[in-house]
Amino acid sequence: MKSDNVKKGMQQAPHRSLFNALGFTEEEMEKPLVGIVSSYNEIVPGHMNLDKIVNAVKLGVAEAGGVPVVFPAIAVCDGIAMGHVGMKYSLVTRDLIADSTECMATAHQFDALVMVPNCDKNVPGLLMAAARVNVPTVFVSGGPMLAGKVDGRKRSLSSMFEAVGSYSAGTMTEEQVREYEQKVCPTCGSCSGMYTANSMNCLTEALGMGLRGNGTIPAVYSDRIKLAKHAGMAVMEMLKKNIRPRDIMTKEAIINALTVDMALGCSTNSMLHLPAIAHEVGFDFDIKFANEISEKTPNLCHLAPAGPTYMEDLNEAGGVYAVMRELDELGLLNRDCITVTGKTIGENIADAVNLNTDVIRTVDNPYSKTGGLAVLSGNLAPDGSVVKRSAVVPEMLVHEGPARVFDCEEDAIEAIKGGKIVAGDVVVIRYEGPKGGPGMREMLNPTSAIAGMGLGSSVALITDGRFSGASRGASIGHISPEAAVGGPIALVEEGDIISINIPEYKLELKISDEELAARKAKWQPREPKVNTGYLKRYASMVTSGNRGAIMKNPDEK
């Protein structure tokens, strides 16, 4: 056992004295040491229940013959961090989570790990750590929130942000906003639509790193506790069979996850996190090849914010496995990928059934024949950009309009809520990328303001920042190269015509190559927005969005 490095032999007598201080018995010292990485805290609604999940995992590990040992991981609530300086500190935690978990797991020589995340950056951060540490590892999340209800209709956090825009437009009263405020987030759990947290928890199933139901069983259901116990038992079986994360998270498994991503209509943030996870296992994930997957993968689900269904509905319809079973009908999955169950993907989904074809459409009746995400390229985004096309209204799939240029999110929000943005405009928010932000803030406030002001079917927004999974509309993010490194988005001028063609994967600035080159020659880098602390170090090392905003190694250019 790996933990013998800290438990066995005369040289380890000092180590054993410290285990003695922890209250370990001699019997426990003979058993595998299983680290349980707990993202529990009292500030994130998706994490406030993780203490119960962790306790259930501990029971499962102990029942299967291991010694469970808990250590923490940090977590940021993107909703609470949204729209102010706090959002600069969201994406950057993904690497802190990966780094700190790698440090803890390796320093203490755990034999196996159970990761207990839930919200946006914890899932990919811990998947990255799992790939690095490469001991048997299972994921079990805290589960999604139940949808709220207002006037008899299901609602979620995206409805809340849009309500604020409606109030600014004069179409909703303060009392109505307050009712939303009290009702849209009724339970603990990751917010109830197909936002980033739920996207990544579902994709963990598709990757093979989580048990069935990991992405969809609601946080408040007792089945979530049962799942956690089974996760603890499963990791002990993996230890016996020596099944490790790099055996599971292969190139083929990542392509499976991307395929499921397209069918589910996941958050655009998955196109930051899948490349980062792939990077950890040595797979060079070029986001542009996502279009190849999209072209042959039907979009089967329209969960909020794209449609009126929620995670609880997906769970009752059969969950991620039912979606995968539909995709398997078209031969779109690699069935031979091994998973945390010790079985292959094909074996896992063999008995899955689609129980509600209104929630999970069949492959012969999809929402669209192409996937939920698209990567757009052109002279405005030479290295690519990402849009959740399943959440774009048909009339905005092709659009041309004048650029309304803003160098930060706050200025754009002020203009939108001030009535200065009109139908046809293309709002450009730049210097919000990984390096320029720094931290690549989510733009849920401006997209929600556009929707709330009644402009969702006539105004587009493009940015080198990113979007919450709760954003909808013609919202194109991750534009690369970003403005801070002189990407073409830095050269856009007020009134320039921008052409968006999502079906043809094109994003173009309608000026001549000569004019673009002349503007580039005059461009000067901006002074960094942050010159202290972690964000300064992050900005100096981070890559653009097309590479997953990964941190460069010292020998990389």
mmCIF file of C-alpha atoms in Angstrom, residues 99-278:
data_model
loop_
_atom_site.group_PDB
_atom_site.id
_atom_site.type_symbol
_atom_site.label_atom_id
_atom_site.label_comp_id
_atom_site.label_asym_id
_atom_site.label_seq_id
_atom_site.Cartn_x
_atom_site.Cartn_y
_atom_site.Cartn_z
ATOM 1 C CA ASP A 99 -2.792 22.213 -6.440
ATOM 2 C CA SER A 100 -3.794 22.004 -2.774
ATOM 3 C CA THR A 101 -5.445 18.608 -3.173
ATOM 4 C CA GLU A 102 -2.389 17.261 -4.983
ATOM 5 C CA CYS A 103 -0.250 18.552 -2.118
ATOM 6 C CA MET A 104 -2.400 17.054 0.636
ATOM 7 C CA ALA A 105 -2.904 13.696 -1.054
ATOM 8 C CA THR A 106 0.759 13.212 -1.915
ATOM 9 C CA ALA A 107 2.214 14.583 1.318
ATOM 10 C CA HIS A 108 0.159 12.127 3.360
ATOM 11 C CA GLN A 109 0.451 9.170 0.961
ATOM 12 C CA PHE A 110 -3.212 8.240 0.736
ATOM 13 C CA ASP A 111 -3.973 4.917 -0.907
ATOM 14 C CA ALA A 112 -7.209 6.155 -2.458
ATOM 15 C CA LEU A 113 -9.431 9.237 -2.587
ATOM 16 C CA VAL A 114 -13.108 10.107 -2.630
ATOM 17 C CA MET A 115 -13.768 13.585 -3.974
ATOM 18 C CA VAL A 116 -16.833 15.383 -2.603
ATOM 19 C CA PRO A 117 -17.358 18.556 -4.668
ATOM 20 C CA ASN A 118 -20.473 20.205 -6.009
ATOM 21 C CA CYS A 119 -20.101 23.646 -7.522
ATOM 22 C CA ASP A 120 -18.435 25.099 -10.556
ATOM 23 C CA LYS A 121 -14.670 24.983 -9.990
ATOM 24 C CA ASN A 122 -14.504 22.175 -7.435
ATOM 25 C CA VAL A 123 -15.484 19.443 -9.852
ATOM 26 C CA PRO A 124 -12.896 20.218 -12.563
ATOM 27 C CA GLY A 125 -10.283 21.212 -9.978
ATOM 28 C CA LEU A 126 -10.635 17.864 -8.222
ATOM 29 C CA LEU A 127 -10.706 15.966 -11.527
ATOM 30 C CA MET A 128 -7.405 17.662 -12.386
ATOM 31 C CA ALA A 129 -5.999 16.655 -8.998
ATOM 32 C CA ALA A 130 -7.221 13.088 -9.441
ATOM 33 C CA ALA A 131 -5.310 12.833 -12.706
ATOM 34 C CA ARG A 132 -2.134 14.136 -11.080
ATOM 35 C CA VAL A 133 -2.227 12.005 -7.929
ATOM 36 C CA ASN A 134 -3.493 8.945 -9.833
ATOM 37 C CA VAL A 135 -4.597 6.748 -6.967
ATOM 38 C CA PRO A 136 -8.017 5.015 -7.096
ATOM 39 C CA THR A 137 -10.580 7.820 -6.914
ATOM 40 C CA VAL A 138 -14.372 8.147 -6.966
ATOM 41 C CA PHE A 139 -16.438 11.338 -7.191
ATOM 42 C CA VAL A 140 -19.709 11.928 -5.382
ATOM 43 C CA SER A 141 -21.212 15.395 -5.569
ATOM 44 C CA GLY A 142 -23.654 17.121 -3.242
ATOM 45 C CA GLY A 143 -26.410 17.070 -5.857
ATOM 46 C CA PRO A 144 -28.606 19.684 -7.528
ATOM 47 C CA MET A 145 -31.090 22.041 -5.888
ATOM 48 C CA LEU A 146 -34.793 21.517 -6.462
ATOM 49 C CA ALA A 147 -36.385 24.125 -8.709
ATOM 50 C CA GLY A 148 -38.343 26.905 -7.072
ATOM 51 C CA LYS A 149 -41.909 27.800 -7.968
ATOM 52 C CA VAL A 150 -43.394 31.214 -8.691
ATOM 53 C CA ASP A 151 -47.013 31.498 -9.884
ATOM 54 C CA GLY A 152 -47.106 27.729 -10.311
ATOM 55 C CA ARG A 153 -44.148 27.642 -12.696
ATOM 56 C CA LYS A 154 -40.720 26.196 -11.970
ATOM 57 C CA ARG A 155 -38.006 28.804 -11.648
ATOM 58 C CA SER A 156 -34.282 28.938 -10.910
ATOM 59 C CA LEU A 157 -31.395 31.322 -10.270
ATOM 60 C CA SER A 158 -31.302 32.501 -13.892
ATOM 61 C CA SER A 159 -34.926 33.615 -13.479
ATOM 62 C CA MET A 160 -33.802 35.680 -10.489
ATOM 63 C CA PHE A 161 -31.084 37.518 -12.396
ATOM 64 C CA GLU A 162 -33.467 38.184 -15.286
ATOM 65 C CA ALA A 163 -36.061 39.523 -12.843
ATOM 66 C CA VAL A 164 -33.621 42.279 -11.917
ATOM 67 C CA GLY A 165 -33.383 43.216 -15.604
ATOM 68 C CA SER A 166 -37.167 43.212 -15.861
ATOM 69 C CA TYR A 167 -37.348 45.555 -12.873
ATOM 70 C CA SER A 168 -34.928 47.928 -14.634
ATOM 71 C CA ALA A 169 -37.139 47.798 -17.716
ATOM 72 C CA GLY A 170 -40.199 48.652 -15.635
ATOM 73 C CA THR A 171 -41.962 45.360 -16.387
ATOM 74 C CA MET A 172 -41.684 43.935 -12.870
ATOM 75 C CA THR A 173 -42.396 45.527 -9.502
ATOM 76 C CA GLU A 174 -40.155 45.460 -6.459
ATOM 77 C CA GLU A 175 -42.688 43.191 -4.737
ATOM 78 C CA GLN A 176 -42.543 40.717 -7.618
ATOM 79 C CA VAL A 177 -38.740 40.693 -7.516
ATOM 80 C CA ARG A 178 -38.925 40.023 -3.775
ATOM 81 C CA GLU A 179 -41.204 37.037 -4.384
ATOM 82 C CA TYR A 180 -38.639 35.592 -6.803
ATOM 83 C CA GLU A 181 -35.919 36.308 -4.266
ATOM 84 C CA GLN A 182 -37.729 34.211 -1.666
ATOM 85 C CA LYS A 183 -38.728 31.308 -3.897
ATOM 86 C CA VAL A 184 -36.300 30.541 -6.743
ATOM 87 C CA CYS A 185 -33.638 28.824 -4.588
ATOM 88 C CA PRO A 186 -35.727 26.715 -2.179
ATOM 89 C CA THR A 187 -33.231 24.048 -1.055
ATOM 90 C CA CYS A 188 -29.549 23.360 -0.686
ATOM 91 C CA GLY A 189 -27.715 22.030 -3.728
ATOM 92 C CA SER A 190 -26.112 23.242 -6.938
ATOM 93 C CA CYS A 191 -28.502 25.614 -8.751
ATOM 94 C CA SER A 192 -31.309 23.707 -10.421
ATOM 95 C CA GLY A 193 -30.691 24.249 -14.157
ATOM 96 C CA MET A 194 -28.027 22.897 -16.497
ATOM 97 C CA TYR A 195 -25.536 25.442 -15.230
ATOM 98 C CA THR A 196 -21.818 24.812 -14.825
ATOM 99 C CA ALA A 197 -21.918 22.851 -11.572
ATOM 100 C CA ASN A 198 -24.550 20.424 -12.794
ATOM 101 C CA SER A 199 -22.897 20.252 -16.218
ATOM 102 C CA MET A 200 -19.619 19.136 -14.702
ATOM 103 C CA ASN A 201 -21.262 16.696 -12.273
ATOM 104 C CA CYS A 202 -23.128 15.105 -15.184
ATOM 105 C CA LEU A 203 -19.945 14.968 -17.273
ATOM 106 C CA THR A 204 -18.199 13.227 -14.364
ATOM 107 C CA GLU A 205 -20.632 10.352 -14.939
ATOM 108 C CA ALA A 206 -19.905 10.429 -18.667
ATOM 109 C CA LEU A 207 -16.155 10.417 -17.991
ATOM 110 C CA GLY A 208 -16.600 7.333 -15.823
ATOM 111 C CA MET A 209 -15.403 9.019 -12.613
ATOM 112 C CA GLY A 210 -18.761 9.112 -10.812
ATOM 113 C CA LEU A 211 -21.451 6.560 -10.060
ATOM 114 C CA ARG A 212 -24.857 6.551 -11.737
ATOM 115 C CA GLY A 213 -26.930 9.491 -10.501
ATOM 116 C CA ASN A 214 -23.952 11.580 -9.419
ATOM 117 C CA GLY A 215 -25.045 14.467 -11.644
ATOM 118 C CA THR A 216 -28.802 14.357 -11.168
ATOM 119 C CA ILE A 217 -30.044 12.972 -7.818
ATOM 120 C CA PRO A 218 -31.300 16.059 -5.952
ATOM 121 C CA ALA A 219 -29.334 17.177 -2.923
ATOM 122 C CA VAL A 220 -32.277 16.714 -0.559
ATOM 123 C CA TYR A 221 -33.113 13.147 -1.630
ATOM 124 C CA SER A 222 -32.109 10.234 0.607
ATOM 125 C CA ASP A 223 -30.817 8.496 -2.518
ATOM 126 C CA ARG A 224 -27.963 11.012 -2.440
ATOM 127 C CA ILE A 225 -26.865 9.629 0.961
ATOM 128 C CA LYS A 226 -27.068 6.082 -0.390
ATOM 129 C CA LEU A 227 -24.992 7.126 -3.394
ATOM 130 C CA ALA A 228 -22.316 8.519 -1.082
ATOM 131 C CA LYS A 229 -22.129 5.243 0.863
ATOM 132 C CA HIS A 230 -21.789 3.324 -2.377
ATOM 133 C CA ALA A 231 -19.038 5.706 -3.504
ATOM 134 C CA GLY A 232 -17.070 4.838 -0.371
ATOM 135 C CA MET A 233 -17.518 1.151 -1.086
ATOM 136 C CA ALA A 234 -16.668 1.582 -4.766
ATOM 137 C CA VAL A 235 -13.304 3.208 -4.104
ATOM 138 C CA MET A 236 -12.277 0.203 -2.031
ATOM 139 C CA GLU A 237 -13.143 -2.092 -4.948
ATOM 140 C CA MET A 238 -11.096 0.134 -7.233
ATOM 141 C CA LEU A 239 -8.184 -0.164 -4.819
ATOM 142 C CA LYS A 240 -8.404 -3.964 -4.932
ATOM 143 C CA LYS A 241 -8.484 -3.912 -8.749
ATOM 144 C CA ASN A 242 -5.931 -1.072 -9.016
ATOM 145 C CA ILE A 243 -8.202 1.027 -11.263
ATOM 146 C CA ARG A 244 -6.835 4.570 -11.378
ATOM 147 C CA PRO A 245 -7.993 7.910 -12.809
ATOM 148 C CA ARG A 246 -5.618 7.795 -15.759
ATOM 149 C CA ASP A 247 -7.025 4.369 -16.650
ATOM 150 C CA ILE A 248 -10.457 5.996 -16.761
ATOM 151 C CA MET A 249 -9.849 9.551 -18.042
ATOM 152 C CA THR A 250 -8.415 8.595 -21.411
ATOM 153 C CA LYS A 251 -8.720 10.541 -24.653
ATOM 154 C CA GLU A 252 -11.677 8.329 -25.567
ATOM 155 C CA ALA A 253 -13.413 9.023 -22.255
ATOM 156 C CA ILE A 254 -12.967 12.773 -22.681
ATOM 157 C CA ILE A 255 -14.487 12.555 -26.160
ATOM 158 C CA ASN A 256 -17.376 10.586 -24.637
ATOM 159 C CA ALA A 257 -17.839 13.418 -22.129
ATOM 160 C CA LEU A 258 -17.792 16.034 -24.894
ATOM 161 C CA THR A 259 -20.376 14.032 -26.827
ATOM 162 C CA VAL A 260 -22.675 13.863 -23.790
ATOM 163 C CA ASP A 261 -22.021 17.574 -23.254
ATOM 164 C CA MET A 262 -23.440 18.281 -26.723
ATOM 165 C CA ALA A 263 -26.519 16.157 -26.100
ATOM 166 C CA LEU A 264 -27.271 17.667 -22.688
ATOM 167 C CA GLY A 265 -26.656 21.281 -23.749
ATOM 168 C CA CYS A 266 -24.139 21.922 -20.989
ATOM 169 C CA SER A 267 -22.605 25.204 -19.878
ATOM 170 C CA THR A 268 -19.999 26.860 -22.096
ATOM 171 C CA ASN A 269 -17.676 26.602 -19.092
ATOM 172 C CA SER A 270 -17.313 22.909 -19.872
ATOM 173 C CA MET A 271 -15.206 24.110 -22.803
ATOM 174 C CA LEU A 272 -12.774 25.599 -20.296
ATOM 175 C CA HIS A 273 -12.756 22.627 -17.959
ATOM 176 C CA LEU A 274 -12.587 19.660 -20.345
ATOM 177 C CA PRO A 275 -9.410 21.029 -22.018
ATOM 178 C CA ALA A 276 -7.863 21.602 -18.577
ATOM 179 C CA ILE A 277 -8.674 18.044 -17.481
ATOM 180 C CA ALA A 278 -7.385 16.701 -20.794
#
